[in-house]
Amino acid sequence: MTLALKTTELAKTFDIGKRLIGPPRAQVRAVHPVSLDVQQGETLGIVGESGCGKSTLARMLVGLLPPTSGRIEIEGRALDRADPAAFGRLIQYVFQDPVSSLNPRKTIRQIMEAPLRQLHGLRGPALDARIAELFDAVNLRPEFLSRYPHEFSGGQAQRIGIARALAASPRILILDEPVSALDVSVQAQVLNLLADLKQRMNLTYLFISHDLAVVEAVSDRIAVLYFGAVVETGPAQKVFAAPRHPYTKLLADSAPVVGRPLGGAQSGELPDPLNPPAGCAFAGRCPRASDLCRREIPVLGAVEGDQFAACHHPIPH
Amino acid sequence: MRLFLRLLFRNRLAGFGAVVLGIIVVLALLTPVLPLHPPNATNTANRFLRPFADGHLLGTDHLGRDLLSRLMWGTRLSLAVGFAAALVAGLAGAAIGVMAGYFGGRTDNVTMRGVDMLMAFPYILLALAIVAVLGPGLLNALIAVAVVNIPFFARNIRGVSVGIAHREFIDAARLAGMGHTRIILTEVVPNIVPVVVIAMSTTIGWMILETAGLSFLGLGSQPPQADLGSMLGEARSALITAPHTSIVPGVMILLIVMSVNLLGDGIRDALDPRLRSGALARPMAATRVERVRVPAPSGEGLLRIEALETQFHIGPRTYRAVNKVSLDLKPGECLGLIGESGSGKSVTALSVMGLVASPPGVITGGAVRLEGQDLIGAPYEVLRTLRGRKVAYIFQDPLSTLHPLYRIGDQLIEAIRVHEPVSHSAAHARAVKLLEDVRIPNAPARIRAFPHELSGGMRQRVGIAMALANDPDIIIADEPTTALDVTVQAQILALLDDLRRSRGLAILFITHDFGVVGQLCDRVAVMYGGRIVETGPTADILSAPAHPYTRRLIACVPELGGGRRILAAIPGLPPAVDDLPQGCAFAPRCDKAQDACRMGEIDLQGTARQVRCLFPEGAP
């Protein structure tokens, strides 16, 4: 197994209230130092609620956002300079909202041509042949090429988004909530297409979602993010069946499942990012929290085998 | 383009402006070939001839020059300068605005503060200063007017560009390897062109006036060259004795500026997507009703929706969003209405209280009976006393349903006092109690919070508190947890369930999520293509769905604990409700469909458990 993607202590801090000169008024740590390894051909699911930093992490990985510190390596090559064009041939991004990720004033052909011309210098018949090949791969009809984005349904637009990402012939795809804007019956079509493409093109996926069931269905491994930090990682079936971090357990218990009584009435909210707590960010909502948790930030450590959790008191099994 | 012209001329005043301006522009263009006197030929013997004098239709000025000829040549010049100034200001302003908006940060800060400084000067003073530096002359006046107007364009365009620069397709273009210049030219600019055109069309009149003003002061066109401003300036000394010399150019300026402004307003309305869909007309207070006949009451119940039909009439198309939907709700019951986007579930819910926007919505049939009283076609006053008091709504996005500028407490108090004449302090106490009921911690302090100061879950709690404010019998919850995180969703669902049991509320719960329905609802109705395809007790439907659509939709929903797998999918797309197939709407996607399914109407069959299918699941 070779390593497709490796991040070392990758972190992002945003300045709040920038001034023309002088330091900003405050700083928010959107992503705490994250170290992740993703194997070639693997799907890593990234789970977390809104505001947990998963999109910030994803945008750093494709070079849309310069990291504050840390390193990104793709297939052994270091890419720390935030230059999407350099990243583009190795790693691509599929956006959450399929329609707003397509320029409303361009035809689908113009949208598809951009990465092929810019990143691979294709022209003329080679360009047309490649577009036809890509459209075939995502099961879209070639006559769609002359239309404009608003003429497509969400599912079709998301296929176009996937085709555009594949046009760069990347090794890794970052899928940022690729199906959360779609209806259930269409969601499965897109997920199955993604699984099929992955196998055929030997891709590596980072699948970001807030929907645990979807993540579980597509992922080999899962990383759970809370308040900008990875709190648990491990093989997909283990993480949700036997969660070690109390937050993962809360997530798993909150997912609506037919036949399970309504639970999770426990209140609690994310801490204020401008005024983070001293210890574990989850301590305020955690039934297992002790004084140690409110004092010291736990570090990610192996709990058992390949399952890691950042918790002072991991749930035993 | 044809649509644009049709929208433009639908606005009568804009059409009038276009015609007047068109005539003026054509005449100005034709001026060199028209049989006119030379504009600068003086003839002092014939000075101040009145209009309709021999050979001089509009008379002559103080040097005996033909006024008609000078007017035409002057109009030509003024129009040219006005348009040129607008073009220069528009292009330069747009360039500055796009740069500032796209790059943001320090570039934005520095440029826009510079533009602000330019704006701080009174415009005529600034124009005078520029002309004073450059020297008088028409070209310099043009430069002055253009410079003075650049800030207006820069600010406008910058605002739009900031929005576009943060759209996802810009990120996509960067990932496609495009550089900044290419992104600005091919991705940003096409999206701001309408804004530039709108801004230009509404300011061109101003620019013509400003150029005329400078010429009037003697800083624009130099004698003997005529433009409208200098004609007025020269006529000033003879204002009393020969008023026609002032009136002629004055009327022309009036006509030009008026027609340009009317046309500009029309262009803005026709190009603005928000105004295009007929939103210029405010929606009516209650949905329009065009019912042929009222169905007879079919039974008792707290709320009975009977054969409801709601349509949207947009242009030549008719969208049958709700097609003969019947539902009933008993006191204390929770009914789930489930369907995909476009299935008509939200429109059904909004039709109950006449909240579908009209135009384009029309209720074309059926009845909604609240304790026996038909709400469709009820007078607005009746609907208003019932809205919130008997039937309350909870919407999907609490951030857009709460007013951002008022404290949540004030909004709650208003909701209470609309229906009950209680004192402010009594209402305040009730509001605190309501916030405590929806388990908002520290309610007496939180009541002073603004909506943006609360998290999504807290905002939705406030939305629920508002719905409860007048102790309604029925709550219609339209995807109340879709925008929330799972942990918060679980809290809100538990809260709704508690409230229902403690207050005996009936809930119509609209969702696309079977998991939520399974946990909360007693009965469920499944909608597809504007119709109910299956209804019955939740447990029965989830364990043994009878309609093929329900069965396959349930199979699509991934459940936690299933491990890594290939998910079931339904090929094809939901039907468009303006072009529904004959017979069963699901037939094109159904693997059991036969010719009979595509023939005619299929009725809902059964009593407690109803299904609209010729070949239901489980049947032999």
JSON list of C-alpha atoms in Angstrom, two decimals, chain B residues 63 92 110 124 188 190-191 274-275 288 291 307 311 327 348 362 407 414 431 440 470 490 525-526 532 582 588 596 604:
[
{"chain": "B", "resi": 63, "resn": "LEU", "atom": "CA", "xyz": [-26.50, 86.16, -33.37]},
{"chain": "B", "resi": 92, "resn": "ALA", "atom": "CA", "xyz": [-13.28, 52.37, -15.39]},
{"chain": "B", "resi": 110, "resn": "VAL", "atom": "CA", "xyz": [-6.98, 50.62, -0.21]},
{"chain": "B", "resi": 124, "resn": "ILE", "atom": "CA", "xyz": [-19.97, 69.61, -9.14]},
{"chain": "B", "resi": 188, "resn": "VAL", "atom": "CA", "xyz": [-16.60, 37.14, -13.13]},
{"chain": "B", "resi": 190, "resn": "PRO", "atom": "CA", "xyz": [-20.02, 37.86, -17.70]},
{"chain": "B", "resi": 191, "resn": "ASN", "atom": "CA", "xyz": [-21.90, 37.77, -14.40]},
{"chain": "B", "resi": 274, "resn": "ARG", "atom": "CA", "xyz": [-35.89, 39.20, -8.90]},
{"chain": "B", "resi": 275, "resn": "LEU", "atom": "CA", "xyz": [-38.22, 41.58, -10.66]},
{"chain": "B", "resi": 288, "resn": "ARG", "atom": "CA", "xyz": [-56.04, 33.28, -5.03]},
{"chain": "B", "resi": 291, "resn": "ARG", "atom": "CA", "xyz": [-62.79, 26.90, -7.37]},
{"chain": "B", "resi": 307, "resn": "ALA", "atom": "CA", "xyz": [-59.31, 16.85, -2.79]},
{"chain": "B", "resi": 311, "resn": "GLN", "atom": "CA", "xyz": [-51.53, 25.04, -9.26]},
{"chain": "B", "resi": 327, "resn": "LEU", "atom": "CA", "xyz": [-55.56, 14.24, 4.39]},
{"chain": "B", "resi": 348, "resn": "THR", "atom": "CA", "xyz": [-49.99, 21.30, 0.39]},
{"chain": "B", "resi": 362, "resn": "VAL", "atom": "CA", "xyz": [-53.94, 29.43, -7.48]},
{"chain": "B", "resi": 407, "resn": "ARG", "atom": "CA", "xyz": [-34.77, 40.91, 19.43]},
{"chain": "B", "resi": 414, "resn": "GLU", "atom": "CA", "xyz": [-45.63, 40.80, 18.98]},
{"chain": "B", "resi": 431, "resn": "ALA", "atom": "CA", "xyz": [-42.56, 34.99, 26.19]},
{"chain": "B", "resi": 440, "resn": "ILE", "atom": "CA", "xyz": [-33.79, 27.45, 26.03]},
{"chain": "B", "resi": 470, "resn": "ASN", "atom": "CA", "xyz": [-51.04, 31.46, 20.90]},
{"chain": "B", "resi": 490, "resn": "ALA", "atom": "CA", "xyz": [-32.54, 14.73, 17.85]},
{"chain": "B", "resi": 525, "resn": "ALA", "atom": "CA", "xyz": [-48.73, 9.90, 3.75]},
{"chain": "B", "resi": 526, "resn": "VAL", "atom": "CA", "xyz": [-46.29, 9.52, 0.85]},
{"chain": "B", "resi": 532, "resn": "ILE", "atom": "CA", "xyz": [-50.66, 10.95, -2.36]},
{"chain": "B", "resi": 582, "resn": "GLN", "atom": "CA", "xyz": [-51.00, 9.84, -18.12]},
{"chain": "B", "resi": 588, "resn": "PRO", "atom": "CA", "xyz": [-41.70, 5.53, -16.11]},
{"chain": "B", "resi": 596, "resn": "ALA", "atom": "CA", "xyz": [-52.60, -0.49, -17.69]},
{"chain": "B", "resi": 604, "resn": "LEU", "atom": "CA", "xyz": [-56.46, 5.53, -3.92]}
]
